[in-house]
PDB file of C-alpha atoms in Angstrom:
ATOM      1  CA  MET A 247     119.732  79.439  70.393  1.00 85.00           C
ATOM      2  CA  ASP A 248     119.819  75.265  70.029  1.00 87.00           C
ATOM      3  CA  PRO A 249     115.116  75.374  70.605  1.00 87.00           C
ATOM      4  CA  ARG A 250     114.963  71.784  70.232  1.00 85.00           C
ATOM      5  CA  HIS A 251     114.087  71.258  74.078  1.00 86.00           C
ATOM      6  CA  CYS A 252     111.900  73.839  74.179  1.00 86.00           C
ATOM      7  CA  SER A 253     108.426  73.966  74.208  1.00 87.00           C
ATOM      8  CA  ILE A 254     107.167  75.860  71.265  1.00 87.00           C
ATOM      9  CA  PRO A 255     107.128  74.589  67.908  1.00 87.00           C
ATOM     10  CA  PRO A 256     109.841  75.580  65.510  1.00 82.00           C
ATOM     11  CA  ASN A 257     108.960  78.427  62.885  1.00 84.00           C
ATOM     12  CA  VAL A 258     107.293  79.803  65.639  1.00 88.00           C
ATOM     13  CA  VAL A 259     106.455  83.154  66.475  1.00 90.00           C
ATOM     14  CA  ALA A 260     106.321  83.760  69.669  1.00 89.00           C
ATOM     15  CA  ALA A 261     106.082  86.381  72.641  1.00 88.00           C
ATOM     16  CA  VAL A 262     107.854  85.694  75.189  1.00 87.00           C
ATOM     17  CA  ASN A 263     108.148  88.750  76.997  1.00 87.00           C
ATOM     18  CA  ILE A 264     106.617  92.115  76.705  1.00 88.00           C
ATOM     19  CA  SER A 265     107.803  94.975  79.302  1.00 86.00           C
ATOM     20  CA  GLY A 266     108.169  98.651  79.243  1.00 86.00           C
ATOM     21  CA  VAL A 267     111.282 100.003  79.235  1.00 85.00           C
ATOM     22  CA  ILE A 268     113.078 103.167  80.655  1.00 85.00           C
ATOM     23  CA  GLU A 269     115.863 104.718  79.627  1.00 82.00           C
ATOM     24  CA  ARG A 270     117.244 106.853  82.276  1.00 81.00           C
ATOM     25  CA  GLY A 271     120.993 106.077  81.809  1.00 74.00           C
ATOM     26  CA  PRO A 272     123.663 104.045  82.850  1.00 72.00           C
ATOM     27  CA  PRO A 273     124.532 105.022  86.754  1.00 70.00           C
ATOM     28  CA  GLY A 274     126.531 107.656  87.487  1.00 74.00           C
ATOM     29  CA  ALA A 275     125.142 109.529  84.251  1.00 78.00           C
ATOM     30  CA  ARG A 276     121.310 109.570  84.826  1.00 79.00           C
ATOM     31  CA  LEU A 277     118.973 111.763  83.285  1.00 80.00           C
ATOM     32  CA  PRO A 278     116.482 113.458  85.054  1.00 81.00           C
ATOM     33  CA  PHE A 279     113.188 112.393  85.830  1.00 77.00           C
ATOM     34  CA  ALA A 280     111.272 113.832  82.525  1.00 77.00           C
ATOM     35  CA  ASP A 281     113.845 113.556  80.446  1.00 78.00           C
ATOM     36  CA  CYS A 282     113.757 110.216  80.634  1.00 83.00           C
ATOM     37  CA  SER A 283     113.212 107.868  76.665  1.00 86.00           C
ATOM     38  CA  ARG A 284     110.154 105.295  76.880  1.00 88.00           C
ATOM     39  CA  TYR A 285     108.524 103.115  74.689  1.00 89.00           C
ATOM     40  CA  THR A 286     107.844  99.445  75.294  1.00 91.00           C
ATOM     41  CA  ASN A 287     109.595  96.462  73.729  1.00 91.00           C
ATOM     42  CA  PHE A 288     107.793  93.082  72.576  1.00 91.00           C
ATOM     43  CA  ILE A 289     110.507  90.411  72.645  1.00 89.00           C
ATOM     44  CA  LEU A 290     109.859  87.340  69.842  1.00 91.00           C
ATOM     45  CA  VAL A 291     111.691  84.625  69.243  1.00 89.00           C
ATOM     46  CA  LYS A 292     111.259  82.281  66.672  1.00 90.00           C
ATOM     47  CA  ASN A 293     113.696  79.164  66.444  1.00 88.00           C
ATOM     48  CA  GLY A 294     116.002  80.331  68.561  1.00 85.00           C
ATOM     49  CA  HIS A 295     116.361  83.314  67.461  1.00 86.00           C
ATOM     50  CA  LEU A 296     115.542  86.536  69.290  1.00 86.00           C
ATOM     51  CA  LEU A 297     114.055  89.855  67.573  1.00 90.00           C
ATOM     52  CA  ILE A 298     113.684  92.918  70.334  1.00 90.00           C
ATOM     53  CA  VAL A 299     111.288  94.839  68.832  1.00 93.00           C
ATOM     54  CA  GLN A 300     110.988  98.777  70.499  1.00 91.00           C
ATOM     55  CA  SER A 301     107.604 100.445  70.135  1.00 92.00           C
ATOM     56  CA  GLU A 302     105.884 103.776  70.768  1.00 91.00           C
ATOM     57  CA  ASP A 303     105.390 103.734  74.838  1.00 89.00           C
ATOM     58  CA  ILE A 304     101.941 102.201  75.824  1.00 87.00           C
ATOM     59  CA  PRO A 305     101.876 103.504  79.774  1.00 82.00           C
ATOM     60  CA  SER A 306      99.620 102.105  82.720  1.00 79.00           C
ATOM     61  CA  SER A 307      97.457 104.630  84.784  1.00 75.00           C
ATOM     62  CA  GLU A 308      99.679 106.149  86.878  1.00 74.00           C
ATOM     63  CA  ALA A 309      96.939 106.992  89.564  1.00 74.00           C
ATOM     64  CA  TRP A 310      95.883 102.695  89.576  1.00 69.00           C
ATOM     65  CA  ARG A 311      97.350 102.580  93.072  1.00 73.00           C
ATOM     66  CA  THR A 312      94.179 105.546  94.430  1.00 79.00           C
ATOM     67  CA  MET A 313      91.203 103.835  92.518  1.00 79.00           C
ATOM     68  CA  ALA A 314      88.652 101.518  93.475  1.00 84.00           C
ATOM     69  CA  TYR A 315      88.703  97.710  92.502  1.00 84.00           C
ATOM     70  CA  GLU A 316      86.733  97.880  90.000  1.00 86.00           C
ATOM     71  CA  ASP A 317      88.324 101.135  88.276  1.00 84.00           C
ATOM     72  CA  ALA A 318      91.686  99.524  89.027  1.00 83.00           C
ATOM     73  CA  VAL A 319      90.808  96.007  86.659  1.00 87.00           C
ATOM     74  CA  ALA A 320      89.170  97.601  83.887  1.00 88.00           C
ATOM     75  CA  ASP A 321      92.280 100.502  83.714  1.00 84.00           C
ATOM     76  CA  PHE A 322      94.516  96.962  83.114  1.00 86.00           C
ATOM     77  CA  GLN A 323      92.413  95.516  80.159  1.00 90.00           C
ATOM     78  CA  ALA A 324      92.498  98.351  78.585  1.00 89.00           C
ATOM     79  CA  ARG A 325      95.877  98.415  78.299  1.00 88.00           C
ATOM     80  CA  GLU A 326      96.200  94.873  78.059  1.00 91.00           C
ATOM     81  CA  ALA A 327      94.352  95.689  74.631  1.00 93.00           C
ATOM     82  CA  ARG A 328      95.984  98.489  73.621  1.00 92.00           C
ATOM     83  CA  ILE A 329      98.860  96.705  74.135  1.00 92.00           C
ATOM     84  CA  SER A 330      98.052  93.198  71.913  1.00 92.00           C
ATOM     85  CA  GLN A 331      96.604  95.359  69.652  1.00 93.00           C
ATOM     86  CA  ARG A 332     100.262  96.448  69.250  1.00 92.00           C
ATOM     87  CA  LEU A 333     101.195  93.138  68.836  1.00 92.00           C
ATOM     88  CA  SER A 334      98.863  93.143  66.162  1.00 93.00           C
ATOM     89  CA  VAL A 335     101.047  95.080  63.908  1.00 92.00           C
ATOM     90  CA  VAL A 336     103.842  93.821  64.722  1.00 93.00           C
ATOM     91  CA  ALA A 337     103.044  90.306  63.933  1.00 92.00           C
ATOM     92  CA  SER A 338     101.287  92.026  60.403  1.00 92.00           C
ATOM     93  CA  LEU A 339     104.990  92.555  59.169  1.00 92.00           C
ATOM     94  CA  ILE A 340     107.277  89.989  61.170  1.00 92.00           C
ATOM     95  CA  ASP A 341     107.714  88.231  57.752  1.00 90.00           C
ATOM     96  CA  THR A 342     109.003  91.288  56.198  1.00 90.00           C
ATOM     97  CA  ILE A 343     111.854  91.238  58.748  1.00 90.00           C
ATOM     98  CA  ASP A 344     114.743  88.360  58.812  1.00 88.00           C
ATOM     99  CA  PHE A 345     115.555  87.293  62.105  1.00 87.00           C
ATOM    100  CA  ASN A 346     118.276  85.193  61.272  1.00 84.00           C
ATOM    101  CA  LYS A 347     120.511  88.435  60.643  1.00 83.00           C
ATOM    102  CA  SER A 348     118.158  91.214  62.489  1.00 84.00           C
ATOM    103  CA  GLN A 349     118.010  91.377  66.986  1.00 86.00           C
ATOM    104  CA  PHE A 350     117.449  94.897  67.480  1.00 90.00           C
ATOM    105  CA  VAL A 351     114.334  96.108  65.170  1.00 92.00           C
ATOM    106  CA  VAL A 352     112.251  99.707  65.795  1.00 91.00           C
ATOM    107  CA  LEU A 353     108.088  99.787  64.717  1.00 93.00           C
ATOM    108  CA  VAL A 354     107.617 102.851  62.948  1.00 91.00           C
ATOM    109  CA  SER A 355     104.333 104.248  62.556  1.00 86.00           C
ATOM    110  CA  ASP A 356     104.642 107.277  59.905  1.00 80.00           C
ATOM    111  CA  ALA A 357     103.352 108.993  56.693  1.00 74.00           C
ATOM    112  CA  GLN A 358     104.302 107.305  54.744  1.00 74.00           C
ATOM    113  CA  GLN A 359     103.524 103.399  56.189  1.00 86.00           C
ATOM    114  CA  THR A 360     103.583 101.697  59.337  1.00 90.00           C
ATOM    115  CA  ARG A 361     106.669  99.396  58.998  1.00 91.00           C
ATOM    116  CA  LEU A 362     109.828  97.795  61.404  1.00 92.00           C
ATOM    117  CA  VAL A 363     112.434  99.088  60.416  1.00 90.00           C
ATOM    118  CA  THR A 364     116.486  97.169  62.135  1.00 90.00           C
ATOM    119  CA  GLN A 365     118.489  99.204  63.861  1.00 86.00           C
ATOM    120  CA  CYS A 366     121.241 100.313  62.474  1.00 80.00           C
ATOM    121  CA  SER A 367     124.158  99.213  64.394  1.00 78.00           C
ATOM    122  CA  ASP A 368     126.068 101.550  64.845  1.00 79.00           C
ATOM    123  CA  THR A 369     123.627 103.123  67.153  1.00 79.00           C
ATOM    124  CA  ILE A 370     124.255  99.270  69.152  1.00 83.00           C
ATOM    125  CA  PRO A 371     126.929  99.777  72.046  1.00 83.00           C
ATOM    126  CA  PRO A 372     129.133  96.230  71.147  1.00 89.00           C
ATOM    127  CA  LEU A 373     129.186  94.645  74.385  1.00 92.00           C
ATOM    128  CA  THR A 374     132.966  93.312  75.550  1.00 94.00           C
ATOM    129  CA  ALA A 375     134.616  90.762  77.794  1.00 94.00           C
ATOM    130  CA  PRO A 376     137.710  90.182  79.201  1.00 93.00           C
ATOM    131  CA  SER A 377     140.355  87.336  76.718  1.00 90.00           C
ATOM    132  CA  GLY A 378     141.440  84.701  79.020  1.00 90.00           C
ATOM    133  CA  TRP A 379     139.060  84.921  81.589  1.00 92.00           C
ATOM    134  CA  LEU A 380     136.481  82.293  80.377  1.00 94.00           C
ATOM    135  CA  PRO A 381     135.150  80.471  77.195  1.00 95.00           C
ATOM    136  CA  ARG A 382     133.364  81.906  74.752  1.00 96.00           C
ATOM    137  CA  VAL A 383     130.732  79.689  73.253  1.00 94.00           C
ATOM    138  CA  GLN A 384     128.131  80.191  70.206  1.00 94.00           C
ATOM    139  CA  GLU A 385     125.167  80.910  70.978  1.00 90.00           C
ATOM    140  CA  SER A 386     124.196  77.868  68.944  1.00 89.00           C
ATOM    141  CA  ASP A 387     125.407  75.267  71.774  1.00 92.00           C
ATOM    142  CA  LEU A 388     123.337  76.776  74.103  1.00 93.00           C
ATOM    143  CA  TYR A 389     120.151  74.954  74.438  1.00 93.00           C
ATOM    144  CA  VAL A 390     117.194  76.785  74.640  1.00 90.00           C
ATOM    145  CA  CYS A 391     114.447  75.935  77.732  1.00 89.00           C
ATOM    146  CA  GLN A 392     112.997  78.495  78.584  1.00 86.00           C
ATOM    147  CA  TRP A 393     112.798  82.804  78.142  1.00 82.00           C
ATOM    148  CA  SER A 394     112.416  84.145  81.318  1.00 76.00           C
ATOM    149  CA  GLY A 395     112.482  87.973  81.426  1.00 67.00           C
ATOM    150  CA  ASP A 396     115.609  88.919  81.751  1.00 68.00           C
ATOM    151  CA  ARG A 397     117.378  85.245  81.496  1.00 80.00           C
ATOM    152  CA  VAL A 398     117.648  82.515  79.154  1.00 88.00           C
ATOM    153  CA  TYR A 399     117.550  79.065  80.474  1.00 90.00           C
ATOM    154  CA  CYS A 400     119.612  76.703  79.224  1.00 92.00           C
ATOM    155  CA  ILE A 401     121.247  73.292  79.344  1.00 93.00           C
ATOM    156  CA  TRP A 402     125.007  74.222  78.900  1.00 93.00           C
ATOM    157  CA  ASN A 403     127.719  71.203  78.702  1.00 90.00           C
ATOM    158  CA  ASP A 404     125.108  68.591  79.741  1.00 90.00           C
ATOM    159  CA  GLN A 405     124.221  71.500  82.702  1.00 91.00           C
ATOM    160  CA  GLN A 406     120.941  73.451  83.382  1.00 91.00           C
ATOM    161  CA  VAL A 407     122.689  76.828  83.058  1.00 93.00           C
ATOM    162  CA  ASP A 408     121.273  81.267  83.428  1.00 92.00           C
ATOM    163  CA  VAL A 409     122.389  83.210  80.171  1.00 92.00           C
ATOM    164  CA  PHE A 410     121.583  87.036  80.649  1.00 91.00           C
ATOM    165  CA  MET A 411     121.604  89.036  77.485  1.00 89.00           C
ATOM    166  CA  SER A 412     120.707  92.548  77.099  1.00 84.00           C
ATOM    167  CA  PHE A 413     116.348  92.722  76.266  1.00 83.00           C
ATOM    168  CA  SER A 414     116.780  95.936  74.787  1.00 83.00           C
ATOM    169  CA  VAL A 415     120.068  98.412  73.354  1.00 83.00           C
ATOM    170  CA  ALA A 416     118.871 100.862  76.308  1.00 80.00           C
ATOM    171  CA  ASN A 417     119.892  98.654  78.610  1.00 80.00           C
ATOM    172  CA  ARG A 418     122.748  96.924  77.469  1.00 85.00           C
ATOM    173  CA  TRP A 419     124.253  98.429  79.928  1.00 86.00           C
ATOM    174  CA  ARG A 420     123.833  96.359  81.749  1.00 86.00           C
ATOM    175  CA  VAL A 421     124.882  92.851  80.934  1.00 90.00           C
ATOM    176  CA  GLN A 422     128.119  94.870  80.182  1.00 91.00           C
ATOM    177  CA  GLN A 423     128.122  95.251  83.895  1.00 90.00           C
ATOM    178  CA  MET A 424     127.746  92.565  84.600  1.00 90.00           C
ATOM    179  CA  ILE A 425     130.460  90.823  82.816  1.00 93.00           C
ATOM    180  CA  THR A 426     133.217  93.067  84.617  1.00 92.00           C
ATOM    181  CA  ILE A 427     132.278  93.082  87.433  1.00 91.00           C
ATOM    182  CA  THR A 428     132.043  89.405  87.890  1.00 91.00           C
ATOM    183  CA  HIS A 429     134.901  89.151  86.551  1.00 93.00           C
ATOM    184  CA  LEU A 430     136.436  91.964  89.277  1.00 91.00           C
ATOM    185  CA  LEU A 431     134.595  90.282  91.934  1.00 88.00           C
ATOM    186  CA  GLU A 432     136.173  86.563  90.310  1.00 88.00           C
ATOM    187  CA  ARG A 433     139.744  88.465  89.887  1.00 88.00           C
ATOM    188  CA  LEU A 434     139.933  89.769  93.667  1.00 87.00           C
ATOM    189  CA  LYS A 435     138.713  86.053  95.077  1.00 84.00           C
ATOM    190  CA  ILE A 436     135.295  87.747  96.249  1.00 82.00           C
ATOM    191  CA  ASN A 437     132.911  85.093  95.803  1.00 77.00           C
ATOM    192  CA  ILE A 438     129.008  86.887  96.087  1.00 73.00           C
ATOM    193  CA  THR A 439     128.100  86.059  93.003  1.00 76.00           C
ATOM    194  CA  TYR A 440     127.054  82.292  91.186  1.00 81.00           C
ATOM    195  CA  GLU A 441     129.237  80.902  89.143  1.00 87.00           C
ATOM    196  CA  PRO A 442     130.928  82.980  85.786  1.00 92.00           C
ATOM    197  CA  LEU A 443     131.023  79.388  83.128  1.00 94.00           C
ATOM    198  CA  ALA A 444     131.300  81.464  79.887  1.00 95.00           C
ATOM    199  CA  ILE A 445     130.576  84.406  77.779  1.00 96.00           C
ATOM    200  CA  VAL A 446     127.786  83.766  74.899  1.00 94.00           C
ATOM    201  CA  VAL A 447     129.498  84.760  71.370  1.00 94.00           C
ATOM    202  CA  ARG A 448     128.092  84.582  67.828  1.00 88.00           C
ATOM    203  CA  GLY A 449     131.362  84.563  65.500  1.00 88.00           C
ATOM    204  CA  ALA A 450     132.864  88.128  67.177  1.00 89.00           C
ATOM    205  CA  GLU A 451     129.860  88.997  69.095  1.00 89.00           C
ATOM    206  CA  VAL A 452     129.671  89.254  72.793  1.00 93.00           C
ATOM    207  CA  LEU A 453     125.854  89.016  73.683  1.00 91.00           C
ATOM    208  CA  GLY A 454     126.291  88.082  77.075  1.00 92.00           C
ATOM    209  CA  LEU A 455     127.146  85.397  80.071  1.00 94.00           C
ATOM    210  CA  VAL A 456     126.404  82.064  81.107  1.00 94.00           C
ATOM    211  CA  MET A 457     126.252  81.921  84.641  1.00 92.00           C
ATOM    212  CA  ALA A 458     125.428  78.610  87.330  1.00 90.00           C
ATOM    213  CA  ARG A 459     121.467  78.056  87.767  1.00 85.00           C
ATOM    214  CA  VAL A 460     120.226  81.098  89.735  1.00 72.00           C
ATOM    215  CA  GLU A 461     118.939  81.252  93.107  1.00 71.00           C
ATOM    216  CA  GLY A 462     119.030  83.671  95.810  1.00 66.00           C
ATOM    217  CA  ARG A 463     118.053  86.895  96.298  1.00 66.00           C
ATOM    218  CA  LEU A 464     119.082  91.080  94.938  1.00 63.00           C
ATOM    219  CA  LEU A 465     121.797  92.490  96.371  1.00 65.00           C
ATOM    220  CA  GLU A 466     121.040  95.342  98.313  1.00 72.00           C
ATOM    221  CA  MET A 467     122.156  98.321 100.080  1.00 73.00           C
ATOM    222  CA  ARG A 468     121.686  95.836 103.559  1.00 75.00           C
ATOM    223  CA  ASP A 469     124.642  94.464 102.910  1.00 70.00           C
ATOM    224  CA  ARG A 470     127.131  97.190 101.864  1.00 67.00           C
ATOM    225  CA  SER A 471     127.907  95.914 106.127  1.00 66.00           C
ATOM    226  CA  ARG A 472     129.500  92.508 104.779  1.00 61.00           C
ATOM    227  CA  THR A 473     132.179  94.904 102.389  1.00 51.00           C
ATOM    228  CA  ILE A 474     133.580  96.603 106.094  1.00 43.00           C
ATOM    229  CA  LEU A 475     137.233  95.206 105.383  1.00 43.00           C
ATOM    230  CA  TRP A 476     136.905  96.147 101.935  1.00 42.00           C
ATOM    231  CA  PRO A 477     138.570  99.073  99.786  1.00 44.00           C
ATOM    232  CA  ASN A 478     136.416 101.438  99.214  1.00 43.00           C
ATOM    233  CA  PHE A 479     136.297 100.813  95.280  1.00 40.00           C
ATOM    234  CA  MET A 480     134.780  97.989  96.234  1.00 42.00           C
ATOM    235  CA  LYS A 481     131.571  99.223  97.952  1.00 39.00           C
ATOM    236  CA  GLN A 482     130.981 102.055  95.660  1.00 38.00           C
ATOM    237  CA  THR A 483     130.904  98.828  92.392  1.00 39.00           C
ATOM    238  CA  LEU A 484     128.884  96.709  95.611  1.00 40.00           C
ATOM    239  CA  CYS A 485     126.458  99.773  94.849  1.00 37.00           C
ATOM    240  CA  LEU A 486     126.415 100.166  91.460  1.00 35.00           C
ATOM    241  CA  LYS A 487     124.724  95.886  91.492  1.00 37.00           C
ATOM    242  CA  ALA A 488     122.194  97.262  94.212  1.00 36.00           C
ATOM    243  CA  ASP A 489     118.533  97.181  91.942  1.00 37.00           C
ATOM    244  CA  SER A 490     119.837  95.027  88.964  1.00 38.00           C
ATOM    245  CA  VAL A 491     121.184  90.784  89.284  1.00 38.00           C
ATOM    246  CA  TRP A 492     123.750  89.764  91.171  1.00 38.00           C
ATOM    247  CA  MET A 493     122.965  87.338  95.275  1.00 36.00           C
ATOM    248  CA  ILE A 494     123.982  86.764  98.141  1.00 34.00           C
ATOM    249  CA  PHE A 495     124.675  82.871  98.749  1.00 29.00           C
TER     250      PHE A 495
END
């Protein structure tokens, strides 16, 4: 992405998000909670290029809700210190990775050394989008303004837009689902999402979806009543998005 409108100076590596990831599988194929994979992602950006570093889980205390205030604050600060220490390890290895060629890497610590290893492309599920539905815009043609959690605020075609991309290998199915269901709703002329504008690509690889600037609330289970006259398969489809990013006018 073109970072000229972004406040991050060129060639500076910035951590724009640090989050825990629980790999539970797609809807309809959920893993038992005890079998879920957990890890911590560091989302780094340099000169408009993302690098997503998967590392060992940094858990928070399960009992913080019942702790005394002072104990909860101390527990939070201890976890923040562990995150900072982990980030410093990533930073010490950052020159070993080319931001232009890699997007997903894994922090590996073993008897040999601590190092960053590029995620094997065979383990990264490809994203697809219907041809002829939306224009395709190269990632480099988006002017990034701000990185924010599960989306990137950009300028494209002289308008502010939201770009939804995958910020972990485990959750790429969410972006795929967003593309698939948005296309379905458009085809059925069901107008309950903000306008999809383009598919983001890098070369021929599908990366994500450009949407009109999103303002609103999440689709919730109580919104099922709005589908009373819709086919049953639409009710089921909408339920899949209850924990994701669909918006209601």
